[in-house]
Amino acid sequence: MIFPATFIDVVDFIDFIDFIDFWIFFDFYWFSRIISDLFRLLNFFLIFI
């Protein structure tokens, strides 16, 4: 989701801070998903070794 600069201009400051907090949370969520998938793959390979 890439918004044009006008979207940021329309949003007031407090909503903008909430928007940034949302994206930090969203990135952390995907990062934890990737880490858990890596551990799942690691366990999968350890079973076959």
PDB file of N, CA and C in Angstrom, residues 1-40:
ATOM      1  N   MET A   1       0.834  -1.192   0.000  1.00  0.00           N
ATOM      2  CA  MET A   1       0.000   0.000   0.000  1.00  0.00           C
ATOM      3  C   MET A   1       0.872   1.248   0.000  1.00  0.00           C
ATOM      4  N   ILE A   2       0.970   1.899  -1.112  1.00  0.00           N
ATOM      5  CA  ILE A   2       1.722   3.153  -1.199  1.00  0.00           C
ATOM      6  C   ILE A   2       0.725   4.267  -1.471  1.00  0.00           C
ATOM      7  N   PHE A   3       0.663   5.231  -0.548  1.00  0.00           N
ATOM      8  CA  PHE A   3      -0.276   6.328  -0.703  1.00  0.00           C
ATOM      9  C   PHE A   3       0.433   7.535  -1.290  1.00  0.00           C
ATOM     10  N   PRO A   4      -0.269   8.344  -2.085  1.00  0.00           N
ATOM     11  CA  PRO A   4       0.325   9.583  -2.587  1.00  0.00           C
ATOM     12  C   PRO A   4       0.559  10.565  -1.444  1.00  0.00           C
ATOM     13  N   ALA A   5       1.404  11.565  -1.698  1.00  0.00           N
ATOM     14  CA  ALA A   5       1.766  12.529  -0.655  1.00  0.00           C
ATOM     15  C   ALA A   5       0.552  13.312  -0.184  1.00  0.00           C
ATOM     16  N   THR A   6      -0.452  13.487  -1.044  1.00  0.00           N
ATOM     17  CA  THR A   6      -1.642  14.247  -0.663  1.00  0.00           C
ATOM     18  C   THR A   6      -2.390  13.566   0.475  1.00  0.00           C
ATOM     19  N   PHE A   7      -2.316  12.238   0.536  1.00  0.00           N
ATOM     20  CA  PHE A   7      -2.961  11.516   1.632  1.00  0.00           C
ATOM     21  C   PHE A   7      -2.357  11.933   2.964  1.00  0.00           C
ATOM     22  N   ILE A   8      -1.023  12.026   3.011  1.00  0.00           N
ATOM     23  CA  ILE A   8      -0.350  12.452   4.242  1.00  0.00           C
ATOM     24  C   ILE A   8      -0.726  13.893   4.569  1.00  0.00           C
ATOM     25  N   ASP A   9      -0.835  14.749   3.541  1.00  0.00           N
ATOM     26  CA  ASP A   9      -1.177  16.155   3.774  1.00  0.00           C
ATOM     27  C   ASP A   9      -2.578  16.300   4.360  1.00  0.00           C
ATOM     28  N   VAL A  10      -3.505  15.458   3.926  1.00  0.00           N
ATOM     29  CA  VAL A  10      -4.885  15.555   4.407  1.00  0.00           C
ATOM     30  C   VAL A  10      -4.992  15.108   5.866  1.00  0.00           C
ATOM     31  N   VAL A  11      -4.258  14.057   6.211  1.00  0.00           N
ATOM     32  CA  VAL A  11      -4.347  13.501   7.567  1.00  0.00           C
ATOM     33  C   VAL A  11      -3.729  14.472   8.558  1.00  0.00           C
ATOM     34  N   ASP A  12      -4.398  14.663   9.708  1.00  0.00           N
ATOM     35  CA  ASP A  12      -3.805  15.542  10.713  1.00  0.00           C
ATOM     36  C   ASP A  12      -2.728  14.805  11.501  1.00  0.00           C
ATOM     37  N   PHE A  13      -2.011  15.527  12.358  1.00  0.00           N
ATOM     38  CA  PHE A  13      -0.773  15.011  12.946  1.00  0.00           C
ATOM     39  C   PHE A  13      -1.009  13.769  13.802  1.00  0.00           C
ATOM     40  N   ILE A  14      -2.046  13.764  14.622  1.00  0.00           N
ATOM     41  CA  ILE A  14      -2.281  12.638  15.529  1.00  0.00           C
ATOM     42  C   ILE A  14      -2.621  11.375  14.736  1.00  0.00           C
ATOM     43  N   ASP A  15      -3.443  11.516  13.709  1.00  0.00           N
ATOM     44  CA  ASP A  15      -3.747  10.364  12.860  1.00  0.00           C
ATOM     45  C   ASP A  15      -2.496   9.871  12.152  1.00  0.00           C
ATOM     46  N   PHE A  16      -1.608  10.791  11.792  1.00  0.00           N
ATOM     47  CA  PHE A  16      -0.367  10.402  11.136  1.00  0.00           C
ATOM     48  C   PHE A  16       0.506   9.576  12.072  1.00  0.00           C
ATOM     49  N   ILE A  17       0.567   9.952  13.345  1.00  0.00           N
ATOM     50  CA  ILE A  17       1.335   9.172  14.316  1.00  0.00           C
ATOM     51  C   ILE A  17       0.732   7.775  14.471  1.00  0.00           C
ATOM     52  N   ASP A  18      -0.593   7.693  14.548  1.00  0.00           N
ATOM     53  CA  ASP A  18      -1.244   6.382  14.631  1.00  0.00           C
ATOM     54  C   ASP A  18      -0.959   5.556  13.380  1.00  0.00           C
ATOM     55  N   PHE A  19      -0.912   6.198  12.236  1.00  0.00           N
ATOM     56  CA  PHE A  19      -0.611   5.530  10.973  1.00  0.00           C
ATOM     57  C   PHE A  19       0.791   4.922  11.007  1.00  0.00           C
ATOM     58  N   ILE A  20       1.765   5.698  11.511  1.00  0.00           N
ATOM     59  CA  ILE A  20       3.136   5.193  11.617  1.00  0.00           C
ATOM     60  C   ILE A  20       3.198   4.026  12.601  1.00  0.00           C
ATOM     61  N   ASP A  21       2.517   4.155  13.758  1.00  0.00           N
ATOM     62  CA  ASP A  21       2.510   3.061  14.729  1.00  0.00           C
ATOM     63  C   ASP A  21       1.900   1.804  14.125  1.00  0.00           C
ATOM     64  N   PHE A  22       0.866   1.962  13.316  1.00  0.00           N
ATOM     65  CA  PHE A  22       0.251   0.814  12.658  1.00  0.00           C
ATOM     66  C   PHE A  22       1.254   0.111  11.747  1.00  0.00           C
ATOM     67  N   TRP A  23       2.019   0.874  10.965  1.00  0.00           N
ATOM     68  CA  TRP A  23       2.950   0.245  10.037  1.00  0.00           C
ATOM     69  C   TRP A  23       4.113  -0.395  10.754  1.00  0.00           C
ATOM     70  N   ILE A  24       4.550   0.193  11.892  1.00  0.00           N
ATOM     71  CA  ILE A  24       5.601  -0.454  12.684  1.00  0.00           C
ATOM     72  C   ILE A  24       5.092  -1.794  13.206  1.00  0.00           C
ATOM     73  N   PHE A  25       3.859  -1.806  13.703  1.00  0.00           N
ATOM     74  CA  PHE A  25       3.261  -3.053  14.180  1.00  0.00           C
ATOM     75  C   PHE A  25       3.127  -4.053  13.036  1.00  0.00           C
ATOM     76  N   PHE A  26       2.716  -3.574  11.872  1.00  0.00           N
ATOM     77  CA  PHE A  26       2.511  -4.443  10.716  1.00  0.00           C
ATOM     78  C   PHE A  26       3.828  -5.082  10.275  1.00  0.00           C
ATOM     79  N   ASP A  27       4.906  -4.291  10.227  1.00  0.00           N
ATOM     80  CA  ASP A  27       6.218  -4.831   9.867  1.00  0.00           C
ATOM     81  C   ASP A  27       6.689  -5.840  10.903  1.00  0.00           C
ATOM     82  N   PHE A  28       6.459  -5.554  12.184  1.00  0.00           N
ATOM     83  CA  PHE A  28       6.861  -6.492  13.231  1.00  0.00           C
ATOM     84  C   PHE A  28       6.093  -7.798  13.105  1.00  0.00           C
ATOM     85  N   TYR A  29       4.803  -7.705  12.761  1.00  0.00           N
ATOM     86  CA  TYR A  29       3.981  -8.898  12.581  1.00  0.00           C
ATOM     87  C   TYR A  29       4.546  -9.777  11.467  1.00  0.00           C
ATOM     88  N   TRP A  30       4.889  -9.185  10.327  1.00  0.00           N
ATOM     89  CA  TRP A  30       5.417  -9.976   9.221  1.00  0.00           C
ATOM     90  C   TRP A  30       6.795 -10.511   9.536  1.00  0.00           C
ATOM     91  N   PHE A  31       7.597  -9.719  10.278  1.00  0.00           N
ATOM     92  CA  PHE A  31       8.926 -10.187  10.673  1.00  0.00           C
ATOM     93  C   PHE A  31       8.808 -11.430  11.553  1.00  0.00           C
ATOM     94  N   SER A  32       7.883 -11.417  12.507  1.00  0.00           N
ATOM     95  CA  SER A  32       7.708 -12.581  13.380  1.00  0.00           C
ATOM     96  C   SER A  32       7.169 -13.773  12.589  1.00  0.00           C
ATOM     97  N   ARG A  33       6.317 -13.514  11.609  1.00  0.00           N
ATOM     98  CA  ARG A  33       5.840 -14.598  10.754  1.00  0.00           C
ATOM     99  C   ARG A  33       6.998 -15.255  10.009  1.00  0.00           C
ATOM    100  N   ILE A  34       7.902 -14.434   9.466  1.00  0.00           N
ATOM    101  CA  ILE A  34       9.043 -14.966   8.720  1.00  0.00           C
ATOM    102  C   ILE A  34       9.955 -15.770   9.641  1.00  0.00           C
ATOM    103  N   ILE A  35      10.192 -15.257  10.859  1.00  0.00           N
ATOM    104  CA  ILE A  35      11.040 -15.974  11.812  1.00  0.00           C
ATOM    105  C   ILE A  35      10.427 -17.326  12.165  1.00  0.00           C
ATOM    106  N   SER A  36       9.128 -17.359  12.407  1.00  0.00           N
ATOM    107  CA  SER A  36       8.480 -18.625  12.756  1.00  0.00           C
ATOM    108  C   SER A  36       8.533 -19.601  11.584  1.00  0.00           C
ATOM    109  N   ASP A  37       8.394 -19.102  10.357  1.00  0.00           N
ATOM    110  CA  ASP A  37       8.515 -19.978   9.190  1.00  0.00           C
ATOM    111  C   ASP A  37       9.922 -20.536   9.065  1.00  0.00           C
ATOM    112  N   LEU A  38      10.928 -19.719   9.373  1.00  0.00           N
ATOM    113  CA  LEU A  38      12.304 -20.206   9.319  1.00  0.00           C
ATOM    114  C   LEU A  38      12.536 -21.304  10.354  1.00  0.00           C
ATOM    115  N   PHE A  39      11.997 -21.116  11.559  1.00  0.00           N
ATOM    116  CA  PHE A  39      12.151 -22.157  12.573  1.00  0.00           C
ATOM    117  C   PHE A  39      11.426 -23.432  12.160  1.00  0.00           C
ATOM    118  N   ARG A  40      10.294 -23.285  11.507  1.00  0.00           N
ATOM    119  CA  ARG A  40       9.553 -24.453  11.044  1.00  0.00           C
ATOM    120  C   ARG A  40      10.372 -25.214   9.999  1.00  0.00           C
TER     121      ARG A  40
END
